[in-house]
Amino acid sequence: MILVLLWGAILVSCLAYGLFLYKVLTACQLIDETGPVRGSELILAGLSLLVGVLQIASIFVPTNFYLSAIWLGGALVIAGLYRSGMTTYVRQFWEKQKQIPVFWLLFLAIVLYSTLSPDHFDSGIYHLPSIRWNERFPVIPGLGNLHGRLAFNSSFFVVSAAWGLTDLVGQTLYPLNGAIFLLVCWRIMSWKQTQYPALSLLLLLLVLYYLTRHVFSPTPDLPATLLPMTMMLMWLDQKPGFGFQLVVMVLLIALCVTIKLATIPIVLALIPIGWAVRPYLTVSRVALVLSIGLAFALPWVLRNIILSGYLIYPFPGLDLFSFDWKIPIERTYHERDYVEFWAKFRIHEAYMNVNYLKMSFAKWVPMWWERQGNFFNRPIWVVAVLSPLVMLSHLLAPKRRVAFNVLLMPYLVTLAGFLFWFLSAPDFRFGYVFIWLTALIPWLPILPEPAGERMLSLWCNRLAGSASVILIGFFVVYYLAIKHFPIQQYALIPKPLSYQDKGAYESLFTLRHTRSGLEVLNPVGSPLEQNCYEEEGKLCAPFFYPDLELRGTRIEEGFRSSLQVQQQMSLNK
């Protein structure tokens, strides 16, 4: 299966770049030796470098398979230079199979689910189109004027474009989520290398239940959950000193914000982490941390400005520029309001009523509660809401007070994230990591641990293995037996996301013309039907804006709205 090869290519190449970064930081004496560096930490560092480099590149060139080929070429050179280190980490991975054989059950489950066509409802609306635009062009000024959600600037789409291989295989592939999923699960399943194996096990079960359905979709929701969760677990296991693990944590914090703005509360972790390592800080180390932040923030903000005309989209309050490609402010308000509207009421955009957003807390919360269809959403939310009482109870128990002191800062950061999520856009998939950790961290001093490492690993592996078997069984029964999914047809290349499953092209899209003569495809049935999928070389948007026009003669020069141009001219007068 081609995805398995791509997973291997992504993970091994990131291992090489992570090892290179570790060697450079060690040679420059910017980090302390705080213990052995885990292979997963090197891969996470390499993944962060990959995202950072491609974000910068996307401003100047399309992020397509040419860049992934260059990345792989560089990884081969690094692997040759550090052959001994690469061999050691690869050997350690294979040796650990004796300790974590159940990982291969999980791997089999992910391989099976990755043959399916993406079913995330946003994938056809803007996930896949965003990836295709990044594959074809550098970042385009005013692309959000074609469709506002194309200005939802996520570095995930940039990296996905580089590994999409559309021109090579005839359809866009989505290997990034599968690679991240397997990496994080592998790290979690190293039960003996964490102080909180019970927490790791519970998080793994939640990840398998909630996120397995996303491994075959091009959605940033999965990395926006798994990467901050990994950072928080690293924080809980952090050792004294300014080590490589701390650098990886800083990289992950910066990376998460560029993937999904909903993760921004994770930045608060920098304050207590920085305070804890203040004895080890030097001018060069502070400069390193600031450089990491700027290296991720500057190209991400620049992409925001180019795509939408705003510093951060869709937040019109940060309206600092007057570029002709700026999205009209009324549409920016609409995008901002709909994110909150959907999260609170789960009502389709076609029936959006902004008056709902003016409801008092006491009125919208019951409506939100009634729309939580997933069986586990409500009890997890209740546990999270009650978690401050559990946390405070540790102060009354002398034996648990020490644990309270260790867990307090991580808990407060996740609680802040939970409150930010619930009071802004409380759709569960926007805040999984904050909800889960807010609910679970206070119970760590109470959760029983099996006696002995062997018994601990045995029980954790049994439960993880059982969950993987359930996933495999569900796939066999539901998809193969009931849905008759032809898995043999998609064993090499997964089923594509395409309009062709729904009918003929002519019956699904309407060709319309803007005032300037641009041809734009609209899905038939819009705004109820919003999928644009993959119409190569044609403009497609869920909504038709007759004021849309090119800024020049070529698409690369960008789009603008004649309404914005007229407003700007009137202001200049």
Coordinates of C-alpha atoms in Angstrom, one line a residue:
M1 CA 0.0 0.0 0.0
I2 CA 1.4 3.3 -1.1
L3 CA 0.4 5.1 2.2
V4 CA 2.6 2.7 4.2
L5 CA 5.6 3.7 2.1
L6 CA 4.8 7.4 2.6
W7 CA 4.4 6.9 6.3
G8 CA 7.8 5.4 6.4
A9 CA 9.3 8.1 4.3
I10 CA 7.8 10.9 6.4
L11 CA 8.8 9.3 9.8
V12 CA 12.3 8.2 8.8
S13 CA 13.2 11.5 7.1
C14 CA 11.9 13.5 10.1
L15 CA 14.1 11.2 12.3
A16 CA 17.1 12.2 10.2
Y17 CA 16.4 15.9 10.4
G18 CA 15.6 15.7 14.1
L19 CA 18.9 13.9 14.7
F20 CA 20.7 16.6 12.7
L21 CA 19.0 19.3 14.9
Y22 CA 20.0 17.5 18.1
K23 CA 23.7 17.2 16.9
V24 CA 23.8 20.9 16.0
L25 CA 22.3 22.0 19.3
T26 CA 24.7 19.7 21.2
A27 CA 27.7 21.0 19.3
C28 CA 26.7 24.6 20.0
Q29 CA 26.2 23.7 23.7
L30 CA 22.7 25.1 23.6
I31 CA 21.2 22.1 25.4
D32 CA 22.0 20.0 28.5
E33 CA 22.2 16.3 28.7
T34 CA 19.1 15.5 30.7
G35 CA 18.9 11.8 29.7
P36 CA 18.5 9.7 26.6
V37 CA 16.7 11.3 23.7
R38 CA 13.8 9.2 22.5
G39 CA 13.4 8.5 18.8
S40 CA 9.9 9.9 18.8
E41 CA 11.3 13.2 20.1
L42 CA 13.7 13.4 17.2
I43 CA 10.8 12.6 14.7
L44 CA 8.7 15.3 16.3
A45 CA 11.5 17.8 16.0
G46 CA 12.0 16.8 12.4
L47 CA 8.3 17.2 11.7
S48 CA 8.4 20.7 13.2
L49 CA 11.3 21.5 10.9
L50 CA 9.4 20.2 7.9
V51 CA 6.4 22.4 8.6
G52 CA 8.5 25.4 9.3
V53 CA 10.5 25.0 6.1
L54 CA 7.5 24.4 3.9
Q55 CA 5.6 27.3 5.4
I56 CA 8.4 29.6 4.3
A57 CA 8.7 28.0 0.9
S58 CA 4.9 28.3 0.3
I59 CA 5.2 32.0 0.1
F60 CA 7.4 31.7 -3.0
V61 CA 6.7 28.4 -4.7
P62 CA 4.0 25.7 -4.8
T63 CA 4.4 23.1 -2.1
N64 CA 4.2 20.0 -4.2
F65 CA 6.1 16.7 -4.5
Y66 CA 9.2 18.4 -5.8
L67 CA 9.7 19.9 -2.3
S68 CA 9.1 16.5 -0.6
A69 CA 11.7 15.0 -3.0
I70 CA 14.2 17.6 -2.0
W71 CA 13.4 17.0 1.7
L72 CA 13.9 13.2 1.2
G73 CA 17.2 13.9 -0.6
G74 CA 18.4 16.0 2.3
A75 CA 17.4 13.2 4.7
L76 CA 19.5 10.7 2.8
V77 CA 22.5 13.0 3.1
I78 CA 22.0 13.4 6.8
A79 CA 21.4 9.7 7.3
G80 CA 24.8 9.1 5.6
L81 CA 26.5 11.6 7.8
Y82 CA 25.0 10.2 11.0
R83 CA 24.7 6.6 9.9
S84 CA 25.5 5.2 13.3
G85 CA 22.9 7.3 15.1
M86 CA 20.2 6.4 12.5
T87 CA 21.0 2.7 12.7
T88 CA 20.8 2.8 16.5
Y89 CA 17.3 4.4 16.6
V90 CA 16.0 2.1 13.9
R91 CA 17.4 -0.9 15.7
Q92 CA 15.8 0.3 19.0
F93 CA 12.4 0.5 17.2
W94 CA 12.6 -3.1 16.1
E95 CA 13.8 -4.3 19.4
K96 CA 10.9 -2.7 21.2
Q97 CA 8.5 -4.8 19.2
K98 CA 9.2 -7.5 21.8
Q99 CA 7.9 -5.1 24.4
I100 CA 5.1 -3.6 22.4
P101 CA 3.9 -6.3 19.9
V102 CA 0.4 -5.1 20.3
F103 CA 1.4 -2.0 18.2
W104 CA 1.2 -4.1 15.1
L105 CA -2.5 -4.8 15.8
L106 CA -3.0 -1.0 15.9
F107 CA -0.9 -0.6 12.8
L108 CA -3.1 -3.1 10.9
A109 CA -6.3 -1.2 12.0
I110 CA -4.9 2.1 10.7
V111 CA -3.9 0.4 7.4
L112 CA -7.4 -0.9 7.0
Y113 CA -9.1 2.4 7.7
S114 CA -6.7 4.3 5.5
T115 CA -8.2 2.5 2.4
L116 CA -11.4 4.4 2.9
S117 CA -12.5 7.7 1.2
P118 CA -12.4 10.7 3.6
D119 CA -15.8 11.2 5.3
H120 CA -15.0 14.5 7.2
F121 CA -17.8 16.9 6.2
D122 CA -15.2 19.7 5.7
S123 CA -12.9 17.8 3.5
G124 CA -14.7 18.4 0.2
I125 CA -15.7 22.0 1.3
Y126 CA -12.2 23.3 1.9
H127 CA -9.6 20.7 3.2
L128 CA -9.0 19.1 -0.2
P129 CA -9.4 22.4 -2.2
S130 CA -6.8 24.1 0.2
I131 CA -4.3 21.3 -0.4
R132 CA -4.8 21.5 -4.2
W133 CA -4.3 25.3 -4.2
N134 CA -1.1 24.9 -2.3
E135 CA 0.1 22.2 -4.7
R136 CA -0.5 24.4 -7.8
F137 CA 0.5 27.9 -6.6
P138 CA 2.5 29.8 -4.1
V139 CA 0.2 31.5 -1.5
I140 CA -2.3 33.5 -3.6
P141 CA -3.3 37.1 -2.5
G142 CA -7.0 37.3 -1.7
L143 CA -7.7 33.6 -2.2
G144 CA -10.3 33.9 0.5
N145 CA -12.4 36.1 -1.8
L146 CA -13.2 32.9 -3.8
H147 CA -14.3 31.1 -0.7
G148 CA -13.7 32.4 2.8
R149 CA -12.6 29.1 4.3
L150 CA -9.7 28.9 1.8
A151 CA -8.3 31.7 4.0
F152 CA -8.4 29.4 7.1
N153 CA -4.6 29.4 7.1
S154 CA -3.3 26.0 8.4
S155 CA 0.3 24.8 8.0
F156 CA -1.2 21.3 7.8
F157 CA -2.6 22.0 4.3
V158 CA 0.8 23.3 3.2
V159 CA 2.6 20.1 4.3
S160 CA -0.2 17.9 3.1
A161 CA 0.2 19.4 -0.4
A162 CA 3.9 18.4 -0.5
W163 CA 3.0 14.8 0.2
G164 CA -0.3 14.7 -1.8
L165 CA 1.4 13.4 -5.0
T166 CA -1.6 14.4 -7.1
D167 CA 0.3 14.6 -10.4
L168 CA 2.1 11.3 -9.8
V169 CA -0.8 9.0 -8.8
G170 CA -3.8 10.8 -10.3
Q171 CA -5.5 11.6 -7.0
T172 CA -4.5 13.4 -3.8
L173 CA -3.1 11.2 -1.0
Y174 CA -3.3 12.1 2.7
P175 CA -0.4 10.3 4.5
L176 CA 0.3 13.0 7.1
N177 CA -2.5 12.1 9.6
G178 CA -1.7 8.4 9.5
A179 CA 2.0 9.1 10.1
I180 CA 1.3 11.4 13.1
F181 CA -1.3 9.0 14.5
L182 CA 1.1 6.1 14.5
L183 CA 3.9 8.1 15.9
V184 CA 1.9 9.5 18.8
C185 CA 0.3 6.1 19.6
W186 CA 3.8 4.5 19.5
R187 CA 5.1 7.0 21.9
I188 CA 2.1 6.6 24.2
M189 CA 2.4 2.8 24.2
S190 CA 5.9 3.0 25.7
W191 CA 4.3 2.6 29.1
K192 CA 7.6 2.1 31.0
Q193 CA 9.0 5.5 29.9
T194 CA 6.4 7.7 31.5
Q195 CA 5.5 8.6 35.1
Y196 CA 1.8 8.4 34.3
P197 CA 1.0 5.1 32.4
A198 CA -2.6 5.2 33.5
L199 CA -3.1 8.6 31.9
S200 CA -1.3 7.4 28.7
L201 CA -3.6 4.4 28.5
L202 CA -6.8 6.4 29.0
L203 CA -5.7 8.9 26.4
L204 CA -4.8 6.2 23.9
L205 CA -8.3 4.7 24.3
L206 CA -9.9 8.1 23.7
V207 CA -7.7 8.7 20.7
L208 CA -8.7 5.3 19.2
Y209 CA -12.3 6.0 19.8
Y210 CA -12.5 9.6 18.6
L211 CA -9.8 10.0 16.0
T212 CA -9.4 6.7 14.1
R213 CA -12.1 8.0 11.7
H214 CA -9.8 10.9 10.8
V215 CA -6.6 9.0 9.8
F216 CA -7.9 8.8 6.2
S217 CA -9.1 12.4 6.0
P218 CA -7.1 15.6 5.2
T219 CA -8.3 17.3 8.4
P220 CA -6.1 19.4 10.7
D221 CA -8.3 18.3 13.7
L222 CA -6.2 15.2 14.2
P223 CA -2.7 16.8 14.6
A224 CA -4.4 19.7 16.4
T225 CA -5.3 17.1 19.1
L226 CA -2.4 14.7 19.1
L227 CA 0.5 17.2 19.0
P228 CA -0.6 19.4 21.9
M229 CA -1.5 16.2 23.8
T230 CA 2.1 14.9 23.2
M231 CA 3.5 18.2 24.4
M232 CA 1.5 18.1 27.6
L233 CA 2.6 14.5 28.2
M234 CA 6.2 15.5 27.7
W235 CA 5.7 18.4 30.2
L236 CA 4.4 16.0 32.8
D237 CA 7.5 13.8 32.3
Q238 CA 9.9 16.7 32.0
K239 CA 13.3 16.4 33.6
P240 CA 15.3 19.3 35.2
G241 CA 17.5 21.2 32.8
F242 CA 17.4 22.8 29.4
G243 CA 17.5 19.6 27.4
F244 CA 16.4 18.5 23.9
Q245 CA 13.0 17.5 25.2
L246 CA 12.4 21.1 26.2
V247 CA 13.3 22.3 22.7
V248 CA 10.9 19.8 21.2
M249 CA 8.1 21.1 23.5
V250 CA 8.7 24.7 22.3
L251 CA 8.7 23.5 18.7
L252 CA 5.4 21.7 19.2
I253 CA 3.8 24.7 20.9
A254 CA 4.8 26.9 17.9
L255 CA 3.7 24.2 15.4
C256 CA 0.3 23.6 17.0
V257 CA -0.8 27.3 16.7
T258 CA 0.0 27.3 13.0
I259 CA -2.0 24.1 12.4
K260 CA -5.2 25.3 14.2
L261 CA -5.9 28.6 16.0
A262 CA -8.1 26.7 18.5
T263 CA -4.9 25.4 20.1
I264 CA -3.6 28.8 21.0
P265 CA -4.1 28.4 24.8
I266 CA -1.2 25.9 24.7
V267 CA 1.1 28.9 24.4
L268 CA 0.3 29.6 28.1
A269 CA 2.5 26.6 28.9
L270 CA 5.6 28.6 28.0
I271 CA 5.2 30.7 31.2
P272 CA 5.5 27.9 33.8
I273 CA 7.9 25.9 31.7
G274 CA 10.1 29.0 31.3
W275 CA 9.9 29.7 35.1
A276 CA 10.9 26.1 35.9
V277 CA 14.0 26.2 33.8
R278 CA 15.0 29.8 34.6
P279 CA 18.3 28.7 36.4
Y280 CA 19.4 27.1 33.1
L281 CA 18.6 30.0 30.9
T282 CA 21.3 32.0 29.1
V283 CA 21.1 34.7 26.5
S284 CA 21.8 32.2 23.7
R285 CA 19.0 29.8 24.9
V286 CA 16.5 32.6 25.2
A287 CA 17.5 33.6 21.7
L288 CA 16.9 30.0 20.5
V289 CA 13.4 29.9 22.0
L290 CA 12.5 33.3 20.5
S291 CA 13.9 32.3 17.1
I292 CA 11.7 29.2 17.1
G293 CA 8.6 31.3 17.8
L294 CA 9.5 33.9 15.1
A295 CA 10.4 31.2 12.6
F296 CA 6.9 29.8 12.8
A297 CA 4.9 32.9 13.6
L298 CA 6.2 35.3 10.9
P299 CA 5.5 33.1 7.8
W300 CA 2.2 32.0 9.2
V301 CA 1.1 35.6 9.8
L302 CA 2.4 36.6 6.4
R303 CA 0.3 33.8 4.8
N304 CA -2.7 35.1 6.8
I305 CA -2.2 38.6 5.4
I306 CA -1.7 37.4 1.8
L307 CA -4.7 35.0 1.8
S308 CA -7.2 37.3 3.5
G309 CA -5.8 40.8 4.0
Y310 CA -6.1 40.4 7.8
L311 CA -3.5 39.8 10.4
I312 CA -5.4 36.8 11.7
Y313 CA -8.5 35.6 9.8
P314 CA -11.4 35.5 10.5
F315 CA -11.0 38.1 13.3
P316 CA -11.9 41.5 11.8
G317 CA -10.9 43.3 15.0
L318 CA -7.3 42.9 13.9
D319 CA -7.9 45.0 10.8
L320 CA -4.6 46.7 10.2
F321 CA -4.2 46.7 6.4
S322 CA -6.0 48.2 3.3
F323 CA -4.8 45.8 0.6
D324 CA -7.1 45.6 -2.4
W325 CA -7.4 41.9 -2.0
K326 CA -8.8 42.1 1.6
I327 CA -11.9 40.1 2.1
P328 CA -15.0 42.4 2.6
I329 CA -15.5 42.8 6.3
E330 CA -19.1 41.6 6.2
R331 CA -18.0 38.2 4.9
T332 CA -15.2 38.1 7.5
Y333 CA -17.8 38.6 10.2
H334 CA -19.9 35.9 8.7
E335 CA -17.0 33.4 8.8
R336 CA -16.2 34.3 12.4
D337 CA -19.8 34.0 13.5
Y338 CA -20.5 30.8 11.7
V339 CA -17.6 29.0 13.5
E340 CA -19.2 29.9 16.8
F341 CA -22.8 29.3 15.5
W342 CA -22.0 25.8 14.3
A343 CA -20.0 24.9 17.5
K344 CA -22.9 25.9 19.8
F345 CA -26.0 24.9 17.8
R346 CA -24.8 22.5 15.0
I347 CA -27.2 24.0 12.5
H348 CA -26.3 24.1 8.8
E349 CA -24.9 27.4 7.4
A350 CA -27.9 27.8 5.1
Y351 CA -30.0 28.3 8.3
M352 CA -27.7 30.4 10.2
N353 CA -29.4 33.0 12.5
V354 CA -26.9 35.4 14.1
N355 CA -29.5 36.3 16.7
Y356 CA -28.8 33.0 18.3
L357 CA -25.3 34.3 19.1
K358 CA -26.9 37.0 21.3
M359 CA -28.5 34.4 23.6
S360 CA -27.5 34.5 27.2
F361 CA -25.3 31.7 28.7
A362 CA -28.3 30.2 30.4
K363 CA -30.2 29.8 27.1
W364 CA -27.5 28.5 24.7
V365 CA -25.9 26.0 27.0
P366 CA -29.1 23.8 27.2
M367 CA -29.4 23.9 23.4
W368 CA -25.7 23.0 23.1
W369 CA -26.2 20.1 25.6
E370 CA -29.1 18.6 23.6
R371 CA -27.0 18.5 20.4
Q372 CA -24.1 16.4 21.9
G373 CA -25.0 13.2 20.1
N374 CA -21.8 11.2 20.9
F375 CA -22.3 8.9 23.8
F376 CA -19.1 9.9 25.7
N377 CA -19.2 13.7 25.1
R378 CA -21.5 14.6 28.0
P379 CA -19.9 12.5 30.7
I380 CA -16.4 13.7 29.8
W381 CA -17.6 17.3 29.8
V382 CA -19.2 16.9 33.2
V383 CA -16.0 15.3 34.6
A384 CA -14.0 18.2 33.2
V385 CA -16.4 20.8 34.7
L386 CA -16.1 19.1 38.1
S387 CA -12.3 18.7 37.9
P388 CA -11.5 21.8 40.0
L389 CA -13.2 20.2 43.0
V390 CA -11.2 17.0 42.5
M391 CA -8.0 19.0 42.2
L392 CA -8.7 21.0 45.3
S393 CA -9.4 17.9 47.3
H394 CA -5.8 16.9 47.0
L395 CA -4.9 19.8 49.3
L396 CA -6.8 18.1 52.1
A397 CA -4.8 14.9 51.8
P398 CA -1.2 15.2 52.8
K399 CA -0.1 12.2 50.7
R400 CA -1.6 13.7 47.6
R401 CA -0.4 17.3 48.2
V402 CA 3.0 16.7 46.6
A403 CA 1.3 15.3 43.5
F404 CA -1.0 18.4 43.5
N405 CA 2.1 20.7 43.3
V406 CA 3.5 18.8 40.4
L407 CA 0.3 18.7 38.4
L408 CA -1.0 22.2 39.2
M409 CA 0.6 24.2 36.3
P410 CA -0.2 21.6 33.5
Y411 CA -3.8 21.4 34.9
L412 CA -4.2 25.2 34.9
V413 CA -3.1 25.4 31.3
T414 CA -5.5 22.7 30.2
L415 CA -8.3 24.3 32.3
A416 CA -7.6 27.6 30.5
G417 CA -7.8 25.9 27.2
F418 CA -11.1 24.2 28.3
L419 CA -12.6 27.5 29.2
F420 CA -11.4 29.2 26.0
W421 CA -12.9 26.3 24.0
F422 CA -16.3 26.3 25.7
L423 CA -16.8 30.0 25.8
S424 CA -15.7 30.6 22.1
A425 CA -16.5 27.6 19.9
P426 CA -17.6 24.5 21.9
D427 CA -17.6 21.9 19.2
F428 CA -15.9 18.9 20.8
R429 CA -13.4 18.3 17.9
F430 CA -12.1 21.9 18.4
G431 CA -11.0 21.1 22.0
Y432 CA -10.5 17.4 22.5
V433 CA -7.0 17.8 24.1
F434 CA -8.1 20.4 26.6
I435 CA -11.3 18.6 27.5
W436 CA -9.6 15.2 28.0
L437 CA -6.7 16.5 30.0
T438 CA -8.8 18.8 32.1
A439 CA -11.0 15.8 33.0
L440 CA -8.1 13.3 33.6
I441 CA -5.2 15.2 35.2
P442 CA -6.8 15.8 38.6
W443 CA -7.4 12.0 39.0
L444 CA -3.7 11.0 38.5
P445 CA -3.0 11.0 42.3
I446 CA -6.0 8.7 42.8
L447 CA -5.8 6.3 39.8
P448 CA -4.3 3.0 40.9
E449 CA -1.2 1.7 39.2
P450 CA -0.6 -2.1 38.8
A451 CA 2.3 -3.4 41.0
G452 CA 5.4 -4.0 39.0
E453 CA 6.5 -2.9 35.5
R454 CA 5.8 -6.3 34.0
M455 CA 2.2 -6.3 35.3
L456 CA 1.8 -2.7 34.2
S457 CA 2.8 -3.4 30.7
L458 CA 0.7 -6.5 30.6
W459 CA -2.5 -4.8 31.5
C460 CA -1.8 -1.8 29.3
N461 CA -1.0 -3.9 26.3
R462 CA -4.1 -6.1 26.9
L463 CA -6.4 -3.1 26.9
A464 CA -4.7 -1.4 23.9
G465 CA -4.8 -4.7 22.0
S466 CA -8.4 -5.2 22.8
A467 CA -9.2 -1.8 21.5
S468 CA -7.3 -2.5 18.3
V469 CA -9.1 -5.8 17.8
I470 CA -12.5 -4.0 18.3
L471 CA -11.4 -1.4 15.6
I472 CA -10.5 -4.2 13.2
G473 CA -13.7 -6.1 14.0
F474 CA -15.8 -3.1 13.3
F475 CA -14.1 -2.5 10.0
V476 CA -14.7 -6.1 8.9
V477 CA -18.3 -6.2 10.0
Y478 CA -19.4 -2.7 9.0
Y479 CA -17.4 -1.8 6.0
L480 CA -16.6 -5.2 4.5
A481 CA -19.7 -7.3 5.4
I482 CA -22.5 -4.6 5.6
K483 CA -21.2 -1.9 3.3
H484 CA -19.4 -4.3 0.9
F485 CA -16.4 -2.0 0.6
P486 CA -14.2 -3.4 -2.2
I487 CA -11.0 -3.3 -0.1
Q488 CA -9.0 -5.3 -2.7
Q489 CA -9.7 -2.5 -5.2
Y490 CA -8.1 0.1 -2.9
A491 CA -5.3 -2.0 -1.4
L492 CA -2.6 -0.1 -3.3
I493 CA -4.1 3.4 -3.5
P494 CA -7.0 4.4 -1.1
K495 CA -10.4 5.4 -2.4
P496 CA -10.3 9.0 -3.5
L497 CA -12.5 11.9 -2.4
S498 CA -14.4 12.7 -5.6
Y499 CA -17.7 14.0 -6.9
Q500 CA -17.8 11.1 -9.3
D501 CA -19.4 8.9 -6.6
K502 CA -22.4 11.2 -6.6
G503 CA -23.1 11.5 -10.3
A504 CA -22.2 13.2 -13.5
Y505 CA -20.2 16.4 -13.5
E506 CA -23.0 18.3 -15.3
S507 CA -25.6 17.3 -12.8
L508 CA -23.5 18.4 -9.8
F509 CA -22.1 21.8 -10.7
T510 CA -23.5 24.9 -12.2
L511 CA -21.2 27.2 -14.3
R512 CA -21.7 30.9 -13.4
H513 CA -20.1 34.1 -14.5
T514 CA -19.0 37.0 -12.3
R515 CA -19.4 40.6 -13.4
S516 CA -15.8 40.6 -14.5
G517 CA -16.3 37.5 -16.7
L518 CA -14.7 34.9 -14.4
E519 CA -16.2 31.4 -14.7
V520 CA -17.0 29.9 -11.3
L521 CA -18.5 26.5 -10.6
N522 CA -21.1 26.2 -7.8
P523 CA -22.4 22.9 -6.4
V524 CA -26.0 22.3 -7.4
G525 CA -28.1 22.8 -4.3
S526 CA -25.8 25.4 -2.8
P527 CA -25.7 26.5 0.0
L528 CA -27.0 23.2 1.3
E529 CA -24.5 21.4 -0.9
Q530 CA -21.0 22.9 -0.5
N531 CA -18.5 20.3 -1.8
C532 CA -16.2 21.4 -4.5
Y533 CA -13.7 18.5 -4.6
E534 CA -11.3 18.4 -7.4
E535 CA -12.2 20.3 -10.6
E536 CA -8.8 20.7 -12.1
G537 CA -8.1 24.1 -13.6
K538 CA -11.5 25.5 -12.7
L539 CA -12.6 27.9 -10.0
C540 CA -15.1 26.3 -7.6
A541 CA -16.8 27.7 -4.5
P542 CA -19.8 26.8 -2.4
F543 CA -21.1 30.4 -2.6
F544 CA -21.2 32.6 -5.7
Y545 CA -19.9 36.2 -5.4
P546 CA -20.7 38.2 -8.5
D547 CA -18.2 40.9 -7.4
L548 CA -15.2 38.4 -7.6
E549 CA -12.5 39.5 -10.0
L550 CA -8.8 38.8 -10.7
R551 CA -6.3 41.4 -9.6
G552 CA -4.4 41.0 -12.8
T553 CA -4.4 38.6 -15.8
R554 CA -3.2 35.5 -14.0
I555 CA -4.5 33.5 -11.0
E556 CA -1.1 33.8 -9.3
E557 CA -1.8 37.6 -9.0
G558 CA -4.7 36.8 -6.8
F559 CA -8.4 37.7 -6.4
R560 CA -10.3 40.7 -5.0
S561 CA -13.8 41.8 -4.5
S562 CA -15.0 44.9 -6.4
L563 CA -16.9 45.8 -3.2
Q564 CA -13.7 46.1 -1.3
V565 CA -12.1 48.1 -4.1
Q566 CA -15.0 50.5 -4.1
Q567 CA -15.0 50.8 -0.3
Q568 CA -11.2 51.6 -0.4
M569 CA -11.7 54.2 -3.1
S570 CA -14.4 56.0 -1.1
L571 CA -12.2 56.0 1.9
N572 CA -9.3 57.5 -0.1
K573 CA -11.6 60.3 -1.3

